[in-house]
Amino acid sequence: MQMRQRFQSRTALMDEKTENFLKIVTELGGYCTLEQAKALELANSDTRVLAYLRGLERAGFVRRVADYPVVYQITGATTRLLDRDRRARRVHDAARVLSRLLAVSFYLEARLWPADFAFDHQHKIDTFVYEGCPIDALPQRGGKPYLWEEFVLWHDYNRIGVAIMDDQQRSPLSQLKGFARGFSRLVACLGERLRMLAVTGTESRHQIYCRLVHHDAVMKFSPPGFAITIEPYQMRSTAKSLQLLPSLSSGGWIGGEPEPSHIGIKTTKQNQNRNSQIWTRRSQG
């Protein structure tokens, strides 16, 4: 009872704007940087965004998981508040965090096309079923439709987009093969109305995807009369590397070797000594 009362007292401080922000971040995987929080209109200045996030941290709705760049993750209190899937609040390694930050960057860019995202899992399924696609044509796991990892969106000319975020710990060819295999029957159902995107955050990974999208191991999943077309899509404004805080870090850099930057360095001698080897590579543009 006392725990429930404490939770209710915290939620009473939540306004609609903040709740919408938490909902979007949760649906996109549970993580965001300060810059992304500002772009998601949590507040209109860096100072105010940081103040909002620190307030949410004190209330137990987010936690800070990285310093360079500053990254926050939603907590179990947020998934409870929003009645959402609790996987977004689990501890993840740096590669998975980068992939989820990439998803936020993609969302911020795609909504300007414009595009409307289907976040709820059943909504994703219904997007295809309402277009006449049989439910068994969707990617399956355990005999049931499974679209938890992909992003489904509507955009121009009544097209349905499906996007996967590059996982830097997995080979691009393996990811392309899985993507093609899972959506082969939907290609036959929707034809050119289906747009398949493989979203990357670095130039090097983007170039690899560009070379592999027509690989025989990918194209063999094309249904009769159709050719699977997967479009590599590079995000230039997204985190390239990060190091998790010590309590969460799985060790090592993800996304390339760190290089010096003067962005976001704390000024106290104690923090300079503690973080002397922690740097961030920021994307340009």
PDB file of C-alpha atoms in Angstrom:
ATOM      1  CA  MET A   1       0.000   0.000   0.000  1.00  0.00           C
ATOM      2  CA  GLN A   2       2.774   2.435   0.941  1.00  0.00           C
ATOM      3  CA  MET A   3       4.667   1.664  -2.262  1.00  0.00           C
ATOM      4  CA  ARG A   4       1.517   2.260  -4.315  1.00  0.00           C
ATOM      5  CA  GLN A   5       0.966   5.605  -2.611  1.00  0.00           C
ATOM      6  CA  ARG A   6       4.549   6.686  -3.369  1.00  0.00           C
ATOM      7  CA  PHE A   7       4.108   5.710  -7.024  1.00  0.00           C
ATOM      8  CA  GLN A   8       0.824   7.627  -7.249  1.00  0.00           C
ATOM      9  CA  SER A   9       2.415  10.714  -5.684  1.00  0.00           C
ATOM     10  CA  ARG A  10       5.138  10.634  -8.352  1.00  0.00           C
ATOM     11  CA  THR A  11       2.693  10.205 -11.231  1.00  0.00           C
ATOM     12  CA  ALA A  12       0.631  13.130  -9.954  1.00  0.00           C
ATOM     13  CA  LEU A  13       3.526  15.390 -10.969  1.00  0.00           C
ATOM     14  CA  MET A  14       3.464  14.122 -14.573  1.00  0.00           C
ATOM     15  CA  ASP A  15       2.052  16.499 -17.215  1.00  0.00           C
ATOM     16  CA  GLU A  16       0.830  15.491 -20.667  1.00  0.00           C
ATOM     17  CA  LYS A  17       3.941  16.690 -22.492  1.00  0.00           C
ATOM     18  CA  THR A  18       6.276  14.708 -20.255  1.00  0.00           C
ATOM     19  CA  GLU A  19       4.131  11.594 -20.426  1.00  0.00           C
ATOM     20  CA  ASN A  20       4.045  11.769 -24.242  1.00  0.00           C
ATOM     21  CA  PHE A  21       7.817  12.126 -24.286  1.00  0.00           C
ATOM     22  CA  LEU A  22       8.259   9.042 -22.099  1.00  0.00           C
ATOM     23  CA  LYS A  23       5.812   7.102 -24.251  1.00  0.00           C
ATOM     24  CA  ILE A  24       7.701   7.814 -27.480  1.00  0.00           C
ATOM     25  CA  VAL A  25      11.088   7.009 -25.939  1.00  0.00           C
ATOM     26  CA  THR A  26       9.712   3.750 -24.537  1.00  0.00           C
ATOM     27  CA  GLU A  27       8.239   2.720 -27.883  1.00  0.00           C
ATOM     28  CA  LEU A  28      11.541   3.479 -29.635  1.00  0.00           C
ATOM     29  CA  GLY A  29      13.515   1.232 -27.320  1.00  0.00           C
ATOM     30  CA  GLY A  30      13.867   3.129 -24.056  1.00  0.00           C
ATOM     31  CA  TYR A  31      16.917   5.370 -24.575  1.00  0.00           C
ATOM     32  CA  CYS A  32      17.626   8.954 -25.658  1.00  0.00           C
ATOM     33  CA  THR A  33      20.419  11.514 -25.608  1.00  0.00           C
ATOM     34  CA  LEU A  34      20.010  15.118 -24.458  1.00  0.00           C
ATOM     35  CA  GLU A  35      19.903  16.279 -28.080  1.00  0.00           C
ATOM     36  CA  GLN A  36      17.209  13.743 -28.921  1.00  0.00           C
ATOM     37  CA  ALA A  37      15.145  14.718 -25.883  1.00  0.00           C
ATOM     38  CA  LYS A  38      15.252  18.319 -27.085  1.00  0.00           C
ATOM     39  CA  ALA A  39      14.246  17.273 -30.609  1.00  0.00           C
ATOM     40  CA  LEU A  40      11.363  15.319 -29.079  1.00  0.00           C
ATOM     41  CA  GLU A  41      10.234  18.656 -27.604  1.00  0.00           C
ATOM     42  CA  LEU A  42      10.692  17.799 -23.952  1.00  0.00           C
ATOM     43  CA  ALA A  43      11.884  21.409 -23.582  1.00  0.00           C
ATOM     44  CA  ASN A  44      13.191  24.147 -25.870  1.00  0.00           C
ATOM     45  CA  SER A  45      16.718  24.577 -24.497  1.00  0.00           C
ATOM     46  CA  ASP A  46      19.568  22.297 -23.450  1.00  0.00           C
ATOM     47  CA  THR A  47      19.446  23.622 -19.895  1.00  0.00           C
ATOM     48  CA  ARG A  48      15.734  23.004 -19.502  1.00  0.00           C
ATOM     49  CA  VAL A  49      15.955  19.551 -21.112  1.00  0.00           C
ATOM     50  CA  LEU A  50      18.643  18.548 -18.625  1.00  0.00           C
ATOM     51  CA  ALA A  51      16.556  19.941 -15.766  1.00  0.00           C
ATOM     52  CA  TYR A  52      13.519  17.922 -16.907  1.00  0.00           C
ATOM     53  CA  LEU A  53      15.551  14.728 -17.223  1.00  0.00           C
ATOM     54  CA  ARG A  54      17.128  15.196 -13.804  1.00  0.00           C
ATOM     55  CA  GLY A  55      13.673  15.727 -12.350  1.00  0.00           C
ATOM     56  CA  LEU A  56      12.458  12.523 -13.987  1.00  0.00           C
ATOM     57  CA  GLU A  57      15.537  10.765 -12.638  1.00  0.00           C
ATOM     58  CA  ARG A  58      14.815  11.942  -9.088  1.00  0.00           C
ATOM     59  CA  ALA A  59      11.242  10.714  -9.499  1.00  0.00           C
ATOM     60  CA  GLY A  60      12.505   7.332 -10.653  1.00  0.00           C
ATOM     61  CA  PHE A  61      11.194   7.408 -14.241  1.00  0.00           C
ATOM     62  CA  VAL A  62      14.579   7.518 -16.001  1.00  0.00           C
ATOM     63  CA  ARG A  63      18.168   6.723 -15.122  1.00  0.00           C
ATOM     64  CA  ARG A  64      21.418   8.008 -16.571  1.00  0.00           C
ATOM     65  CA  VAL A  65      23.396   5.223 -18.265  1.00  0.00           C
ATOM     66  CA  ALA A  66      26.186   7.078 -20.123  1.00  0.00           C
ATOM     67  CA  ASP A  67      28.087  10.358 -19.799  1.00  0.00           C
ATOM     68  CA  TYR A  68      29.664  10.834 -23.230  1.00  0.00           C
ATOM     69  CA  PRO A  69      27.238  11.409 -24.832  1.00  0.00           C
ATOM     70  CA  VAL A  70      24.753  11.798 -21.989  1.00  0.00           C
ATOM     71  CA  VAL A  71      22.184   9.013 -22.358  1.00  0.00           C
ATOM     72  CA  TYR A  72      19.105   8.312 -20.252  1.00  0.00           C
ATOM     73  CA  GLN A  73      17.025   5.129 -20.107  1.00  0.00           C
ATOM     74  CA  ILE A  74      13.457   4.685 -18.955  1.00  0.00           C
ATOM     75  CA  THR A  75      12.859   2.557 -15.842  1.00  0.00           C
ATOM     76  CA  GLY A  76      10.295   0.041 -14.655  1.00  0.00           C
ATOM     77  CA  ALA A  77       8.301   2.905 -13.131  1.00  0.00           C
ATOM     78  CA  THR A  78       7.811   4.318 -16.634  1.00  0.00           C
ATOM     79  CA  THR A  79       6.699   1.024 -18.174  1.00  0.00           C
ATOM     80  CA  ARG A  80       4.309   0.604 -15.250  1.00  0.00           C
ATOM     81  CA  LEU A  81       2.956   4.128 -15.709  1.00  0.00           C
ATOM     82  CA  LEU A  82       2.421   3.627 -19.438  1.00  0.00           C
ATOM     83  CA  ASP A  83       1.406  -0.042 -19.213  1.00  0.00           C
ATOM     84  CA  ARG A  84       3.991  -0.872 -21.866  1.00  0.00           C
ATOM     85  CA  ASP A  85       6.254  -3.831 -22.552  1.00  0.00           C
ATOM     86  CA  ARG A  86       8.940  -3.971 -19.878  1.00  0.00           C
ATOM     87  CA  ARG A  87      11.828  -5.006 -22.144  1.00  0.00           C
ATOM     88  CA  ALA A  88      12.756  -1.380 -22.803  1.00  0.00           C
ATOM     89  CA  ARG A  89      13.867  -0.907 -19.180  1.00  0.00           C
ATOM     90  CA  ARG A  90      16.234  -3.892 -19.068  1.00  0.00           C
ATOM     91  CA  VAL A  91      20.013  -3.474 -18.945  1.00  0.00           C
ATOM     92  CA  HIS A  92      21.579  -3.660 -22.422  1.00  0.00           C
ATOM     93  CA  ASP A  93      25.124  -3.660 -23.737  1.00  0.00           C
ATOM     94  CA  ALA A  94      26.566  -0.660 -25.563  1.00  0.00           C
ATOM     95  CA  ALA A  95      25.859  -2.043 -29.043  1.00  0.00           C
ATOM     96  CA  ARG A  96      22.173  -2.474 -28.263  1.00  0.00           C
ATOM     97  CA  VAL A  97      22.002   1.000 -26.736  1.00  0.00           C
ATOM     98  CA  LEU A  98      23.522   2.488 -29.911  1.00  0.00           C
ATOM     99  CA  SER A  99      20.958   0.614 -31.994  1.00  0.00           C
ATOM    100  CA  ARG A 100      18.122   2.045 -29.911  1.00  0.00           C
ATOM    101  CA  LEU A 101      19.534   5.564 -30.083  1.00  0.00           C
ATOM    102  CA  LEU A 102      19.678   5.040 -33.852  1.00  0.00           C
ATOM    103  CA  ALA A 103      15.947   4.258 -33.766  1.00  0.00           C
ATOM    104  CA  VAL A 104      15.221   7.611 -32.106  1.00  0.00           C
ATOM    105  CA  SER A 105      17.269   9.447 -34.735  1.00  0.00           C
ATOM    106  CA  PHE A 106      15.411   7.607 -37.490  1.00  0.00           C
ATOM    107  CA  TYR A 107      12.046   8.462 -35.957  1.00  0.00           C
ATOM    108  CA  LEU A 108      12.955  12.148 -35.714  1.00  0.00           C
ATOM    109  CA  GLU A 109      13.956  12.245 -39.372  1.00  0.00           C
ATOM    110  CA  ALA A 110      11.197  10.031 -40.787  1.00  0.00           C
ATOM    111  CA  ARG A 111       8.376  11.973 -39.178  1.00  0.00           C
ATOM    112  CA  LEU A 112       9.401  14.939 -41.369  1.00  0.00           C
ATOM    113  CA  TRP A 113       8.804  12.993 -44.622  1.00  0.00           C
ATOM    114  CA  PRO A 114       6.085  12.850 -43.186  1.00  0.00           C
ATOM    115  CA  ALA A 115       5.530   9.357 -41.789  1.00  0.00           C
ATOM    116  CA  ASP A 116       3.225   7.927 -39.140  1.00  0.00           C
ATOM    117  CA  PHE A 117       4.638   5.165 -36.945  1.00  0.00           C
ATOM    118  CA  ALA A 118       2.678   2.158 -35.731  1.00  0.00           C
ATOM    119  CA  PHE A 119       4.119   1.519 -32.276  1.00  0.00           C
ATOM    120  CA  ASP A 120       1.705  -0.933 -30.681  1.00  0.00           C
ATOM    121  CA  HIS A 121       2.464  -4.522 -31.715  1.00  0.00           C
ATOM    122  CA  GLN A 122      -1.149  -5.273 -32.612  1.00  0.00           C
ATOM    123  CA  HIS A 123      -1.286  -2.032 -34.605  1.00  0.00           C
ATOM    124  CA  LYS A 124       1.713  -3.219 -36.607  1.00  0.00           C
ATOM    125  CA  ILE A 125      -0.018  -6.496 -37.370  1.00  0.00           C
ATOM    126  CA  ASP A 126      -3.272  -4.750 -38.288  1.00  0.00           C
ATOM    127  CA  THR A 127      -1.405  -2.433 -40.683  1.00  0.00           C
ATOM    128  CA  PHE A 128      -0.728  -5.413 -42.936  1.00  0.00           C
ATOM    129  CA  VAL A 129      -3.915  -7.354 -42.281  1.00  0.00           C
ATOM    130  CA  TYR A 130      -6.063  -4.342 -43.238  1.00  0.00           C
ATOM    131  CA  GLU A 131      -4.241  -4.268 -46.584  1.00  0.00           C
ATOM    132  CA  GLY A 132      -5.374  -7.813 -47.310  1.00  0.00           C
ATOM    133  CA  CYS A 133      -2.184  -9.637 -46.315  1.00  0.00           C
ATOM    134  CA  PRO A 134      -2.808 -13.016 -44.662  1.00  0.00           C
ATOM    135  CA  ILE A 135      -1.656 -13.066 -41.084  1.00  0.00           C
ATOM    136  CA  ASP A 136       0.594 -16.058 -41.715  1.00  0.00           C
ATOM    137  CA  ALA A 137       2.517 -13.946 -44.274  1.00  0.00           C
ATOM    138  CA  LEU A 138       3.927 -11.841 -41.446  1.00  0.00           C
ATOM    139  CA  PRO A 139       7.226 -12.746 -39.770  1.00  0.00           C
ATOM    140  CA  GLN A 140       6.554 -15.503 -37.258  1.00  0.00           C
ATOM    141  CA  ARG A 141       7.997 -16.662 -33.961  1.00  0.00           C
ATOM    142  CA  GLY A 142       6.499 -19.586 -32.107  1.00  0.00           C
ATOM    143  CA  GLY A 143       3.727 -19.765 -34.679  1.00  0.00           C
ATOM    144  CA  LYS A 144       2.566 -16.191 -34.023  1.00  0.00           C
ATOM    145  CA  PRO A 145       3.167 -12.876 -35.831  1.00  0.00           C
ATOM    146  CA  TYR A 146       6.310 -11.213 -34.477  1.00  0.00           C
ATOM    147  CA  LEU A 147       7.081  -7.565 -35.282  1.00  0.00           C
ATOM    148  CA  TRP A 148       8.578  -6.416 -31.992  1.00  0.00           C
ATOM    149  CA  GLU A 149      11.995  -5.553 -33.438  1.00  0.00           C
ATOM    150  CA  GLU A 150      10.937  -3.836 -36.672  1.00  0.00           C
ATOM    151  CA  PHE A 151       9.531  -0.337 -37.087  1.00  0.00           C
ATOM    152  CA  VAL A 152       6.389  -0.068 -39.194  1.00  0.00           C
ATOM    153  CA  LEU A 153       5.306   3.249 -40.682  1.00  0.00           C
ATOM    154  CA  TRP A 154       2.982   4.799 -43.228  1.00  0.00           C
ATOM    155  CA  HIS A 155       4.369   7.436 -45.563  1.00  0.00           C
ATOM    156  CA  ASP A 156       3.891   9.078 -48.947  1.00  0.00           C
ATOM    157  CA  TYR A 157       1.776   7.569 -51.707  1.00  0.00           C
ATOM    158  CA  ASN A 158       0.132   5.122 -49.319  1.00  0.00           C
ATOM    159  CA  ARG A 159       3.295   3.079 -48.866  1.00  0.00           C
ATOM    160  CA  ILE A 160       4.105   0.940 -45.842  1.00  0.00           C
ATOM    161  CA  GLY A 161       7.654   1.177 -44.601  1.00  0.00           C
ATOM    162  CA  VAL A 162       9.425  -1.438 -42.507  1.00  0.00           C
ATOM    163  CA  ALA A 163      12.769  -0.513 -40.985  1.00  0.00           C
ATOM    164  CA  ILE A 164      15.393  -2.473 -39.106  1.00  0.00           C
ATOM    165  CA  MET A 165      18.141  -0.817 -37.061  1.00  0.00           C
ATOM    166  CA  ASP A 166      21.684  -2.036 -37.655  1.00  0.00           C
ATOM    167  CA  ASP A 167      23.098  -4.065 -34.776  1.00  0.00           C
ATOM    168  CA  GLN A 168      26.863  -3.494 -34.871  1.00  0.00           C
ATOM    169  CA  GLN A 169      27.539  -6.787 -33.088  1.00  0.00           C
ATOM    170  CA  ARG A 170      25.945  -8.757 -35.927  1.00  0.00           C
ATOM    171  CA  SER A 171      27.083  -9.105 -39.519  1.00  0.00           C
ATOM    172  CA  PRO A 172      25.148  -7.000 -42.065  1.00  0.00           C
ATOM    173  CA  LEU A 173      24.630 -10.048 -44.281  1.00  0.00           C
ATOM    174  CA  SER A 174      23.041 -11.996 -41.454  1.00  0.00           C
ATOM    175  CA  GLN A 175      20.685  -9.102 -40.703  1.00  0.00           C
ATOM    176  CA  LEU A 176      19.764  -8.674 -44.375  1.00  0.00           C
ATOM    177  CA  LYS A 177      19.045 -12.383 -44.758  1.00  0.00           C
ATOM    178  CA  GLY A 178      16.789 -12.392 -41.718  1.00  0.00           C
ATOM    179  CA  PHE A 179      14.982  -9.280 -42.952  1.00  0.00           C
ATOM    180  CA  ALA A 180      14.437 -10.755 -46.429  1.00  0.00           C
ATOM    181  CA  ARG A 181      13.337 -14.126 -45.065  1.00  0.00           C
ATOM    182  CA  GLY A 182      10.820 -12.625 -42.658  1.00  0.00           C
ATOM    183  CA  PHE A 183       9.157 -10.276 -45.137  1.00  0.00           C
ATOM    184  CA  SER A 184       9.331 -12.351 -48.317  1.00  0.00           C
ATOM    185  CA  ARG A 185       5.605 -13.121 -48.431  1.00  0.00           C
ATOM    186  CA  LEU A 186       4.689  -9.504 -47.678  1.00  0.00           C
ATOM    187  CA  VAL A 187       6.734  -8.482 -50.720  1.00  0.00           C
ATOM    188  CA  ALA A 188       4.465 -10.699 -52.800  1.00  0.00           C
ATOM    189  CA  CYS A 189       1.379  -9.267 -51.096  1.00  0.00           C
ATOM    190  CA  LEU A 190       2.209  -5.553 -51.321  1.00  0.00           C
ATOM    191  CA  GLY A 191       4.682  -5.313 -54.183  1.00  0.00           C
ATOM    192  CA  GLU A 192       6.160  -1.824 -54.588  1.00  0.00           C
ATOM    193  CA  ARG A 193       3.965  -0.472 -51.796  1.00  0.00           C
ATOM    194  CA  LEU A 194       6.298  -2.137 -49.300  1.00  0.00           C
ATOM    195  CA  ARG A 195       9.473  -0.172 -48.588  1.00  0.00           C
ATOM    196  CA  MET A 196      12.161  -2.076 -46.675  1.00  0.00           C
ATOM    197  CA  LEU A 197      14.872  -0.028 -44.975  1.00  0.00           C
ATOM    198  CA  ALA A 198      18.097  -1.093 -43.251  1.00  0.00           C
ATOM    199  CA  VAL A 199      19.079   1.904 -41.127  1.00  0.00           C
ATOM    200  CA  THR A 200      22.724   2.453 -40.233  1.00  0.00           C
ATOM    201  CA  GLY A 201      24.564   5.030 -38.151  1.00  0.00           C
ATOM    202  CA  THR A 202      28.025   4.987 -39.727  1.00  0.00           C
ATOM    203  CA  GLU A 203      29.376   5.423 -43.247  1.00  0.00           C
ATOM    204  CA  SER A 204      31.410   2.209 -43.068  1.00  0.00           C
ATOM    205  CA  ARG A 205      28.412   0.065 -42.119  1.00  0.00           C
ATOM    206  CA  HIS A 206      26.261   1.821 -44.718  1.00  0.00           C
ATOM    207  CA  GLN A 207      28.740   0.965 -47.474  1.00  0.00           C
ATOM    208  CA  ILE A 208      28.762  -2.688 -46.428  1.00  0.00           C
ATOM    209  CA  TYR A 209      24.970  -2.831 -46.599  1.00  0.00           C
ATOM    210  CA  CYS A 210      25.040  -1.182 -50.032  1.00  0.00           C
ATOM    211  CA  ARG A 211      27.329  -3.950 -51.303  1.00  0.00           C
ATOM    212  CA  LEU A 212      25.281  -6.766 -49.792  1.00  0.00           C
ATOM    213  CA  VAL A 213      21.638  -5.894 -50.547  1.00  0.00           C
ATOM    214  CA  HIS A 214      21.859  -7.732 -53.889  1.00  0.00           C
ATOM    215  CA  HIS A 215      23.823 -10.682 -52.522  1.00  0.00           C
ATOM    216  CA  ASP A 216      22.568 -14.074 -53.717  1.00  0.00           C
ATOM    217  CA  ALA A 217      22.029 -15.129 -50.092  1.00  0.00           C
ATOM    218  CA  VAL A 218      19.545 -12.248 -49.748  1.00  0.00           C
ATOM    219  CA  MET A 219      17.893 -12.358 -53.158  1.00  0.00           C
ATOM    220  CA  LYS A 220      17.132 -16.076 -52.900  1.00  0.00           C
ATOM    221  CA  PHE A 221      14.250 -15.151 -50.588  1.00  0.00           C
ATOM    222  CA  SER A 222      12.496 -13.168 -53.336  1.00  0.00           C
ATOM    223  CA  PRO A 223       9.040 -14.622 -54.010  1.00  0.00           C
ATOM    224  CA  PRO A 224       8.234 -15.759 -57.572  1.00  0.00           C
ATOM    225  CA  GLY A 225       7.730 -12.772 -59.862  1.00  0.00           C
ATOM    226  CA  PHE A 226       9.224 -10.273 -57.391  1.00  0.00           C
ATOM    227  CA  ALA A 227      12.657  -9.053 -56.364  1.00  0.00           C
ATOM    228  CA  ILE A 228      13.237  -8.142 -52.744  1.00  0.00           C
ATOM    229  CA  THR A 229      14.487  -4.579 -52.541  1.00  0.00           C
ATOM    230  CA  ILE A 230      16.136  -3.488 -49.294  1.00  0.00           C
ATOM    231  CA  GLU A 231      17.246   0.127 -49.137  1.00  0.00           C
ATOM    232  CA  PRO A 232      20.270   1.014 -46.970  1.00  0.00           C
ATOM    233  CA  TYR A 233      19.469   4.255 -45.150  1.00  0.00           C
ATOM    234  CA  GLN A 234      22.221   6.134 -43.347  1.00  0.00           C
ATOM    235  CA  MET A 235      21.555   8.407 -40.386  1.00  0.00           C
ATOM    236  CA  ARG A 236      24.276  11.062 -40.129  1.00  0.00           C
ATOM    237  CA  SER A 237      23.063  12.704 -36.938  1.00  0.00           C
ATOM    238  CA  THR A 238      23.273   9.960 -34.343  1.00  0.00           C
ATOM    239  CA  ALA A 239      25.660   8.700 -31.668  1.00  0.00           C
ATOM    240  CA  LYS A 240      28.610   6.835 -33.186  1.00  0.00           C
ATOM    241  CA  SER A 241      30.121   5.471 -29.993  1.00  0.00           C
ATOM    242  CA  LEU A 242      29.555   5.479 -26.264  1.00  0.00           C
ATOM    243  CA  GLN A 243      30.748   3.963 -23.048  1.00  0.00           C
ATOM    244  CA  LEU A 244      28.227   2.981 -20.433  1.00  0.00           C
ATOM    245  CA  LEU A 245      28.638   4.037 -16.835  1.00  0.00           C
ATOM    246  CA  PRO A 246      30.742   1.553 -14.816  1.00  0.00           C
ATOM    247  CA  SER A 247      27.759  -0.110 -13.146  1.00  0.00           C
ATOM    248  CA  LEU A 248      26.246  -0.907 -16.550  1.00  0.00           C
ATOM    249  CA  SER A 249      29.210  -1.221 -18.887  1.00  0.00           C
ATOM    250  CA  SER A 250      29.897  -4.506 -20.604  1.00  0.00           C
ATOM    251  CA  GLY A 251      33.408  -3.252 -21.240  1.00  0.00           C
ATOM    252  CA  GLY A 252      35.087  -1.640 -24.214  1.00  0.00           C
ATOM    253  CA  TRP A 253      34.073   0.784 -26.915  1.00  0.00           C
ATOM    254  CA  ILE A 254      31.353   0.085 -29.417  1.00  0.00           C
ATOM    255  CA  GLY A 255      31.306   1.838 -32.773  1.00  0.00           C
ATOM    256  CA  GLY A 256      35.037   2.456 -33.202  1.00  0.00           C
ATOM    257  CA  GLU A 257      37.988   3.654 -31.214  1.00  0.00           C
ATOM    258  CA  PRO A 258      37.383   6.749 -29.066  1.00  0.00           C
ATOM    259  CA  GLU A 259      38.862  10.012 -30.207  1.00  0.00           C
ATOM    260  CA  PRO A 260      39.313  13.235 -28.222  1.00  0.00           C
ATOM    261  CA  SER A 261      36.502  15.761 -28.072  1.00  0.00           C
ATOM    262  CA  HIS A 262      35.916  18.808 -25.921  1.00  0.00           C
ATOM    263  CA  ILE A 263      32.165  18.345 -25.963  1.00  0.00           C
ATOM    264  CA  GLY A 264      30.566  17.645 -22.599  1.00  0.00           C
ATOM    265  CA  ILE A 265      33.734  17.315 -20.509  1.00  0.00           C
ATOM    266  CA  LYS A 266      33.109  17.950 -16.836  1.00  0.00           C
ATOM    267  CA  THR A 267      35.235  20.642 -15.225  1.00  0.00           C
ATOM    268  CA  THR A 268      35.974  19.264 -11.759  1.00  0.00           C
ATOM    269  CA  LYS A 269      39.400  17.736 -11.229  1.00  0.00           C
ATOM    270  CA  GLN A 270      37.888  14.602  -9.735  1.00  0.00           C
ATOM    271  CA  ASN A 271      35.701  13.945 -12.767  1.00  0.00           C
ATOM    272  CA  GLN A 272      38.502  14.818 -15.184  1.00  0.00           C
ATOM    273  CA  ASN A 273      40.714  12.197 -13.568  1.00  0.00           C
ATOM    274  CA  ARG A 274      37.936   9.613 -13.421  1.00  0.00           C
ATOM    275  CA  ASN A 275      36.882  10.142 -17.015  1.00  0.00           C
ATOM    276  CA  SER A 276      40.208  11.016 -18.630  1.00  0.00           C
ATOM    277  CA  GLN A 277      39.891   8.066 -21.019  1.00  0.00           C
ATOM    278  CA  ILE A 278      36.191   8.488 -21.835  1.00  0.00           C
ATOM    279  CA  TRP A 279      35.488  10.465 -24.955  1.00  0.00           C
ATOM    280  CA  THR A 280      32.624  10.702 -27.412  1.00  0.00           C
ATOM    281  CA  ARG A 281      32.568  10.747 -31.135  1.00  0.00           C
ATOM    282  CA  ARG A 282      29.791  13.046 -32.266  1.00  0.00           C
ATOM    283  CA  SER A 283      28.335  12.874 -35.731  1.00  0.00           C
ATOM    284  CA  GLN A 284      28.694  15.833 -38.020  1.00  0.00           C
ATOM    285  CA  GLY A 285      25.556  17.485 -39.465  1.00  0.00           C
TER     286      GLY A 285
END
